[in-house]
Tab-separated table of C-alpha atoms (C1' of nucleotides) and ligand atoms in Angstrom:
chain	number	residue	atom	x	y	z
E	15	UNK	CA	73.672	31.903	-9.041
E	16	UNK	CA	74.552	28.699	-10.963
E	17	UNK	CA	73.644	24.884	-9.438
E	18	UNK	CA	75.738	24.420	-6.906
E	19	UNK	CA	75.099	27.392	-5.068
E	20	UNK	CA	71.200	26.748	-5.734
E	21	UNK	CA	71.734	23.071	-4.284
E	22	UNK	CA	73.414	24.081	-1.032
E	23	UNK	CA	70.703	26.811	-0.531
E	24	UNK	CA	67.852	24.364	-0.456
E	25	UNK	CA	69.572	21.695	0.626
E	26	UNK	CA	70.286	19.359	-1.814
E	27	UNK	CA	72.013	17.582	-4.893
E	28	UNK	CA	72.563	19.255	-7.907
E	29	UNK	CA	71.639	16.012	-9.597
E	30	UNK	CA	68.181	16.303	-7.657
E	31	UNK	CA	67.955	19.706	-9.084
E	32	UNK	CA	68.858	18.736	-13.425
E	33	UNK	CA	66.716	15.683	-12.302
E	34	UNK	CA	63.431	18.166	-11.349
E	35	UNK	CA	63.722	19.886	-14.374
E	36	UNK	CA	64.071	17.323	-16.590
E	37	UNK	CA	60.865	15.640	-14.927
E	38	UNK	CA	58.908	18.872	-15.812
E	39	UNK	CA	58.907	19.336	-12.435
E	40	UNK	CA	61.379	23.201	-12.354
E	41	UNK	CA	61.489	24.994	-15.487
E	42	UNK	CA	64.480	25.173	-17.538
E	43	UNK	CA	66.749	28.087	-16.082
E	44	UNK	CA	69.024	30.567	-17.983
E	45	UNK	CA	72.162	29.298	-19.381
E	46	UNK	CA	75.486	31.186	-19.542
E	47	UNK	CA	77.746	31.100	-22.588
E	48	UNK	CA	79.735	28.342	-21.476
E	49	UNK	CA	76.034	26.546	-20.577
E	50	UNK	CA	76.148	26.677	-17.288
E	51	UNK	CA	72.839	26.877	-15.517
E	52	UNK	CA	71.934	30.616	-14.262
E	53	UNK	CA	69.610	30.720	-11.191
E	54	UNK	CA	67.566	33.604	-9.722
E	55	UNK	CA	66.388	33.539	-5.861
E	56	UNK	CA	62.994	33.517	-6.809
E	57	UNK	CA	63.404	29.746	-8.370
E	58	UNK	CA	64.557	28.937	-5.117
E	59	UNK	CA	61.106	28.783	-3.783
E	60	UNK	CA	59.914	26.689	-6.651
E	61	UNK	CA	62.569	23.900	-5.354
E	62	UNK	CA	61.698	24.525	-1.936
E	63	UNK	CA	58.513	23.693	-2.566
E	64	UNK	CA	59.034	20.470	-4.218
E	65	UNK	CA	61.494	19.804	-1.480
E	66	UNK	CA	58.772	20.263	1.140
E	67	UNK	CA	55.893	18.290	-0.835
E	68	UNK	CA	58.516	15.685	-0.946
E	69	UNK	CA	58.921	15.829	2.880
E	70	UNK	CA	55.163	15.644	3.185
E	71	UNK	CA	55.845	12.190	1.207
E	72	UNK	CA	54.103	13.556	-1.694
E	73	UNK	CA	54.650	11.549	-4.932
E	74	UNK	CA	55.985	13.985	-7.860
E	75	UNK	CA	53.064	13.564	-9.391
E	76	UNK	CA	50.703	14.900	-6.950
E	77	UNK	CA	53.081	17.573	-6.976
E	78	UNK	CA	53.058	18.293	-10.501
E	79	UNK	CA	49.306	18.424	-9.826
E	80	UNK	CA	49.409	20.964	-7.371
E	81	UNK	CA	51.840	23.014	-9.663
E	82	UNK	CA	49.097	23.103	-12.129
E	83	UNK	CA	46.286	24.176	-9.521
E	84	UNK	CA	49.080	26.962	-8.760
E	85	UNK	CA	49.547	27.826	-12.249
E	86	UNK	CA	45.191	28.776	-11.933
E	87	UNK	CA	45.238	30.580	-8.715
E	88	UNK	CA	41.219	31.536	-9.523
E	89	UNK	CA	39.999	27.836	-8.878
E	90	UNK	CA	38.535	26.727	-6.060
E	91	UNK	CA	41.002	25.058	-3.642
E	92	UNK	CA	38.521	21.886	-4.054
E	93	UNK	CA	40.731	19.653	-5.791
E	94	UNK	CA	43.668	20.933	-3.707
E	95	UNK	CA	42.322	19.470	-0.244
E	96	UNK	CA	41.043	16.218	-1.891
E	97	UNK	CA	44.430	15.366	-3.256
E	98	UNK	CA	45.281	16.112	0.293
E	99	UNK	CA	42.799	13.779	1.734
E	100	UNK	CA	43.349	11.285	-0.649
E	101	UNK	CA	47.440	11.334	0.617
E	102	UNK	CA	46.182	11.535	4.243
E	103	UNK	CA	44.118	8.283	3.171
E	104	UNK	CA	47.213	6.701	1.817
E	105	UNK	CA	49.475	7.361	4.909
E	106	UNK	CA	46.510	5.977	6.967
E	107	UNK	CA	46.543	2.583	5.253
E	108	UNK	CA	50.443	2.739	5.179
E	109	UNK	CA	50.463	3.289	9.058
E	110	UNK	CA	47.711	0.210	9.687
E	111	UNK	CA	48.947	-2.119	7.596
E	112	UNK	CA	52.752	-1.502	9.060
E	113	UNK	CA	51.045	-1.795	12.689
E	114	UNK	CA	49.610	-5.334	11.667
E	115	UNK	CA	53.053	-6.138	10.228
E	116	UNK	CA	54.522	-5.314	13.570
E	117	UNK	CA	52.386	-7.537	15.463
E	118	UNK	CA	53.117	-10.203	13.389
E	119	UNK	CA	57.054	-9.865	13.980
E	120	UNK	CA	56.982	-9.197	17.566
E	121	UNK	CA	55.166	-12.757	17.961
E	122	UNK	CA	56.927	-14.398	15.517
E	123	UNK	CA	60.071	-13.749	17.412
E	124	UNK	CA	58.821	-14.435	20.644
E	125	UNK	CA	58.369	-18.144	19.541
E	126	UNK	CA	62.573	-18.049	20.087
E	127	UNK	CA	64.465	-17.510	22.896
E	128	UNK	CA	68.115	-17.620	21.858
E	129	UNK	CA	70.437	-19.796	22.779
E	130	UNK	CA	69.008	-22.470	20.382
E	131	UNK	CA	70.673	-24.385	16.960
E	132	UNK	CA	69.485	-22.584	13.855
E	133	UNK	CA	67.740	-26.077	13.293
E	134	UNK	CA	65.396	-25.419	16.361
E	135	UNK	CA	65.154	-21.628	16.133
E	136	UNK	CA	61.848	-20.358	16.577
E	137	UNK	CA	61.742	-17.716	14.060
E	138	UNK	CA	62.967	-19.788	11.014
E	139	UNK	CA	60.381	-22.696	12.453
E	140	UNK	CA	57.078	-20.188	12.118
E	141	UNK	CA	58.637	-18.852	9.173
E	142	UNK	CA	59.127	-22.301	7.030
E	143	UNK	CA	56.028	-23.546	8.957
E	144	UNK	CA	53.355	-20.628	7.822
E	145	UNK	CA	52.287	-20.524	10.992
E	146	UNK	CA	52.034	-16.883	10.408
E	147	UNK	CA	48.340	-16.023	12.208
E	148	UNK	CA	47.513	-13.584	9.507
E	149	UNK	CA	45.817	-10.223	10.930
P	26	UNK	CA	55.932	-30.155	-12.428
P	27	UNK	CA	56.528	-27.252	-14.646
P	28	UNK	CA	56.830	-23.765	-13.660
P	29	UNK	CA	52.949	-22.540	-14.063
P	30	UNK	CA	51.766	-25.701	-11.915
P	31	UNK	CA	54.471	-24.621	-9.279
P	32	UNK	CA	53.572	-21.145	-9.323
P	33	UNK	CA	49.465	-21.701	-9.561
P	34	UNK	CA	50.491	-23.776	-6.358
P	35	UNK	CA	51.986	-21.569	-4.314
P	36	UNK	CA	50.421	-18.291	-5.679
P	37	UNK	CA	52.825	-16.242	-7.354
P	38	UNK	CA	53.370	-15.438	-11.049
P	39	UNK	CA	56.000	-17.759	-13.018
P	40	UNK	CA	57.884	-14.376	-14.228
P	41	UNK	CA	58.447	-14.226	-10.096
P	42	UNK	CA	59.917	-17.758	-9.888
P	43	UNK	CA	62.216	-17.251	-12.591
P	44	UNK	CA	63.062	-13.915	-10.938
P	45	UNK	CA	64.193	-15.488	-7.791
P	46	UNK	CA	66.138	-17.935	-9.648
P	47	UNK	CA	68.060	-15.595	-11.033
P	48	UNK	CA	68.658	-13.896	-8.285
P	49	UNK	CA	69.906	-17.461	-6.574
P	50	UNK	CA	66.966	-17.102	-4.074
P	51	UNK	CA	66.035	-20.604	-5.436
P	52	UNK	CA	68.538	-23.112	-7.657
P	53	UNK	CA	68.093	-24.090	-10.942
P	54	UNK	CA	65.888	-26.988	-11.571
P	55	UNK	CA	65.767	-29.567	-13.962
P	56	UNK	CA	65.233	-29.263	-17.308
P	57	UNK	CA	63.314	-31.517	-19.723
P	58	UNK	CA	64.519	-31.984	-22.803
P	59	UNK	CA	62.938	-29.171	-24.399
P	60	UNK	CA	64.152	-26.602	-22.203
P	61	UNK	CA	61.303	-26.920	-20.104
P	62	UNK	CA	62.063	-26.239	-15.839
P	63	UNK	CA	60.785	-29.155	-13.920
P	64	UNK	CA	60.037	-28.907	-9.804
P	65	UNK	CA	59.817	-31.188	-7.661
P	66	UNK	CA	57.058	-30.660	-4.738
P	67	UNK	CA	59.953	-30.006	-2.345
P	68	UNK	CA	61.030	-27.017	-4.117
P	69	UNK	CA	57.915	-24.981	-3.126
P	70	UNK	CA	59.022	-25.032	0.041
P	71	UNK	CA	61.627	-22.924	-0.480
P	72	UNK	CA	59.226	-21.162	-2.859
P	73	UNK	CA	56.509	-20.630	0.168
P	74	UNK	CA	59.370	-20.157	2.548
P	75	UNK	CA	60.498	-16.436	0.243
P	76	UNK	CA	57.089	-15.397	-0.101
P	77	UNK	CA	56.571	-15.896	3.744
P	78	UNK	CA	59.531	-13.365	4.505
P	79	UNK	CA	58.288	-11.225	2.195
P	80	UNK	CA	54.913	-10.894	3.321
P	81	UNK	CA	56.527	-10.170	6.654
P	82	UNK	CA	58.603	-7.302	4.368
P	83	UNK	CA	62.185	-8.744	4.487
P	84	UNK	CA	64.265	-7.869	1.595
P	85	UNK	CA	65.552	-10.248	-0.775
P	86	UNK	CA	68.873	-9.533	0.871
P	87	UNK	CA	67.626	-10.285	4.288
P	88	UNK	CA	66.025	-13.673	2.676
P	89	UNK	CA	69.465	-14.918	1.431
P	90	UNK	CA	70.759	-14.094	5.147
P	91	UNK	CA	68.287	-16.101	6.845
P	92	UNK	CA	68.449	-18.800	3.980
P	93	UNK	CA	72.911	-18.904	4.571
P	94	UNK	CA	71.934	-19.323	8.105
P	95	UNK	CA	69.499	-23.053	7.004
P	96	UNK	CA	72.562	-23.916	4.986
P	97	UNK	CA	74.512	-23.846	8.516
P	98	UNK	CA	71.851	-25.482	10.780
P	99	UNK	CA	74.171	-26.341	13.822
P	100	UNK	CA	74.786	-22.925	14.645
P	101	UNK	CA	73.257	-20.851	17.279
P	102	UNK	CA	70.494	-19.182	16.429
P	103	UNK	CA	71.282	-15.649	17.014
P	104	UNK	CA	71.863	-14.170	13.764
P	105	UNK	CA	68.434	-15.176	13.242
P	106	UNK	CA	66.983	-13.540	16.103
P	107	UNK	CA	69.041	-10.436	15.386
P	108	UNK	CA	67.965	-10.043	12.162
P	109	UNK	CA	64.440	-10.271	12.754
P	110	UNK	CA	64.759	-7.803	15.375
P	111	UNK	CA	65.946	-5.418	13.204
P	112	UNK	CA	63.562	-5.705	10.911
P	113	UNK	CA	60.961	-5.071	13.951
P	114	UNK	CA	63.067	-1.804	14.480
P	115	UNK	CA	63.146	-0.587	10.827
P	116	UNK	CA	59.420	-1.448	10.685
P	117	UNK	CA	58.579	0.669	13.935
P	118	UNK	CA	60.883	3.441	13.134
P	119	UNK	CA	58.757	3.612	9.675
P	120	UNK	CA	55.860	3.478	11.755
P	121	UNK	CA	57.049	6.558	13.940
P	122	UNK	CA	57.940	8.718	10.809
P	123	UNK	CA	54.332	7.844	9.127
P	124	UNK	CA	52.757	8.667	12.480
P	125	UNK	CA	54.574	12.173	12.586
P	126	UNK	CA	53.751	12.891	8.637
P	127	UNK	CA	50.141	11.922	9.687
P	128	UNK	CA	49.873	14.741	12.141
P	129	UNK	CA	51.658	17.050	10.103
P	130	UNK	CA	49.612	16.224	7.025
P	131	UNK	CA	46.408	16.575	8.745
P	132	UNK	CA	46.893	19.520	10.742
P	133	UNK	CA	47.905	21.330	7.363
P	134	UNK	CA	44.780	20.128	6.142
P	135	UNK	CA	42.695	21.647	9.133
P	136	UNK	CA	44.463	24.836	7.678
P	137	UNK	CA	41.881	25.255	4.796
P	138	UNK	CA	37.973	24.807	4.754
P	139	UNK	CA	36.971	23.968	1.075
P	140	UNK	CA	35.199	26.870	-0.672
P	141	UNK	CA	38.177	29.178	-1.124
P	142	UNK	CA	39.957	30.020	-4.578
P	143	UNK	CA	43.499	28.352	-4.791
P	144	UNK	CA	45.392	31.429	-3.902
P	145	UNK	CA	44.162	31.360	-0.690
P	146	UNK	CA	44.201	27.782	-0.477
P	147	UNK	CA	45.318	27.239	3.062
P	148	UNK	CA	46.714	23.552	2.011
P	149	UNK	CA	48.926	25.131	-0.430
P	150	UNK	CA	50.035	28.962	1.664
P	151	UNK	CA	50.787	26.359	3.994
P	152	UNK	CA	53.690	24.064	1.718
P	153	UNK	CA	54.867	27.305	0.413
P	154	UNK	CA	55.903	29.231	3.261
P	155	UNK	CA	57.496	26.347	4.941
P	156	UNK	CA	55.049	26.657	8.165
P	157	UNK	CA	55.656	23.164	8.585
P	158	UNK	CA	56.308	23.191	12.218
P	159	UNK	CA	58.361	19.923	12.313
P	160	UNK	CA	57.764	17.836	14.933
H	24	DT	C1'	100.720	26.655	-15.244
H	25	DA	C1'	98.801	22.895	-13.229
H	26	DA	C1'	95.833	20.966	-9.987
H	27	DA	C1'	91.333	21.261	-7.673
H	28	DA	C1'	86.685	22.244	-7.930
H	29	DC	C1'	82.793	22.965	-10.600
H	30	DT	C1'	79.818	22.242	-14.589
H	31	DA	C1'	77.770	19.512	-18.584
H	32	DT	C1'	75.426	15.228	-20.703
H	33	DA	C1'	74.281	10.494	-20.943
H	34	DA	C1'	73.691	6.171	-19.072
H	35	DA	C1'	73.520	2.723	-15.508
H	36	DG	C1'	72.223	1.214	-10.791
H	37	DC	C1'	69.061	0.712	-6.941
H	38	DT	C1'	64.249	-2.694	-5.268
H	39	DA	C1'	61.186	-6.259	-6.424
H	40	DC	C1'	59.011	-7.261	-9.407
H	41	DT	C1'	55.649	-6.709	-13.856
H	42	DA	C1'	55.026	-6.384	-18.668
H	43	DT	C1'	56.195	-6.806	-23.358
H	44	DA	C1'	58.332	-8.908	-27.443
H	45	DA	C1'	59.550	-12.586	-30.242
H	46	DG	C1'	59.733	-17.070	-30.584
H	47	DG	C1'	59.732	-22.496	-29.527
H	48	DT	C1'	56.752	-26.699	-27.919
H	49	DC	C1'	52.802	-29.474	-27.361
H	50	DA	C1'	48.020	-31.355	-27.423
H	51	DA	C1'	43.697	-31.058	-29.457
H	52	DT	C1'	40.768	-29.791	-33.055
H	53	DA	C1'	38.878	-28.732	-37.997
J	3	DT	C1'	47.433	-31.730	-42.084
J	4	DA	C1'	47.111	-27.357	-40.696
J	5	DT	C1'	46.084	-24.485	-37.205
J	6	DT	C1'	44.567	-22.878	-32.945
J	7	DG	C1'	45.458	-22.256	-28.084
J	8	DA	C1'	47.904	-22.874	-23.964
J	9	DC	C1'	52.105	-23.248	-22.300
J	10	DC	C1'	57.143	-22.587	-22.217
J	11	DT	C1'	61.774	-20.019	-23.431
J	12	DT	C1'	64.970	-15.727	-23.280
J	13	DA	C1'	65.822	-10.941	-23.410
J	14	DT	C1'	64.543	-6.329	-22.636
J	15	DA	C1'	62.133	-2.372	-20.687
J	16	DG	C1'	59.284	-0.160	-17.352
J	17	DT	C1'	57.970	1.295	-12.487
J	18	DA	C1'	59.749	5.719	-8.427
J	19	DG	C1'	62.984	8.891	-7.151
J	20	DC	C1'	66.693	9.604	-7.150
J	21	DT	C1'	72.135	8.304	-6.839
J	22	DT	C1'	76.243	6.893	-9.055
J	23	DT	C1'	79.386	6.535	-12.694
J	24	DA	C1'	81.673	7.846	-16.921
J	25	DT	C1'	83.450	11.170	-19.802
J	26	DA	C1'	84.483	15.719	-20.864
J	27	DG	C1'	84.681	20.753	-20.766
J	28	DT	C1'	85.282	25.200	-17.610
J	29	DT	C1'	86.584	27.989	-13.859
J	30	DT	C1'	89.068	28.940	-9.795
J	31	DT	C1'	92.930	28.559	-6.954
J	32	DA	C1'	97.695	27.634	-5.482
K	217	ZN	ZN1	49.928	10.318	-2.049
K	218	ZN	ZN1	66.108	-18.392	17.107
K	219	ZN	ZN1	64.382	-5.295	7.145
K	220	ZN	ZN1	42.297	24.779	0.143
DNA sequence: TAAAACTATAAAGCTACTATAAGGTCAATA
DNA sequence: TATTGACCTTATAGTAGCTTTATAGTTTTA
């Protein structure tokens, strides 16, 4: 199987896929004669992996971490869940401090009603003003 | 005024003023005759007035929008208004997708209780097998 | 056989800064 | 006077996670 067959399997670029391996993150496959990359199925899951770490908004990183706890399946899972805990964490913070954010933006541009010169527009006003209520 | 009074002032690092200025978020000042940049207290304003928007998380792009629209003050308003409520949108539509990654990340957490050895991890069975019953 | 599609590497671009390097300017001090 | 220290200058690189571009070689197809 060479790249491009590998990319539209999982799903994605074959850049994403020279990019993974050159970031330590897929090992370096097979090469033909001509050096053309030589895939097997199996390293299919490997991407698919990364691809679903990824979708769990998992830096590559904390995914090259929880290659290495793979790479020691005798552990305990400890370290595992915390790094999951600590990303839950993360997400948490992302989610609250977006939600404040929000609030702030929905008031800001209720101080204009259309219709108005740019000179007397609400939004710009509270903007240039600082009359941003913080929290 | 030189650039570390200006950005002590208004709370940003001079690197960042010089940034903006070459990004022609702010215009070249004066310069003494040493090179030096002098400000006048007007121009942190316009200083305040970018660090404003991007508390609220506007781009630099969507700054030099709302700053063409100042340039043009007898228009109506409702590029302005537009803008900003697309930002609201792109901010609640991150909101949504954190929310849903949230769930997802924490119910894949539920699906391991500490104490096992990282082959069984349920964290990690979980990412690999793709039971990541999307939403 | 010649074009289309695929592969390779290397390097730049994206966002919004931050950090580093190497050097010039100025006031105060030893 | 020499030097320290604080400030200023420009240019360049680094951050994250790719994507895009450039240039070139290979395979497949028409
Ligand atoms: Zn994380
Ligand atoms: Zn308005
Ligand atoms: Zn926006
Ligand atoms: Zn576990």
């Amino acid at each position: 199987m060479r790249i491009g067959q590998l990319a539209q399997l999982v799903g994605v670029e074959t850049q994403t896929i020279r990019f993974y391996e050159q970031q330590g993150l897929l090992p370096p496959p097979d090469r033909q004669d001509n050096g053309y990359r030589v895939y097997t199925e199996k390293y299919g899951e490997g991407l698919a992996f990364i691809r679903r770490c990824r979708i769990l908004g998992l830096s590559l990183a904390e995914i090259h971490e929880l290659q290495s706890y793979q790479d020691d399946p005798h552990q305990p899972c400890t370290a595992v869940n915390a790094l999951l805990d600590d990303h839950i964490s993360h997400v948490r913070s992302q989610i609250t401090a977006l939600q404040a954010l929000e609030k702030q933006l929905v008031s800001l541009r209720a101080s204009c009603n259309d219709d108005r010169e740019v000179e007397a527009c609400g939004v710009l006003a509270g903007i240039s003003e600082g009359n941003m209520h913080q929290q």
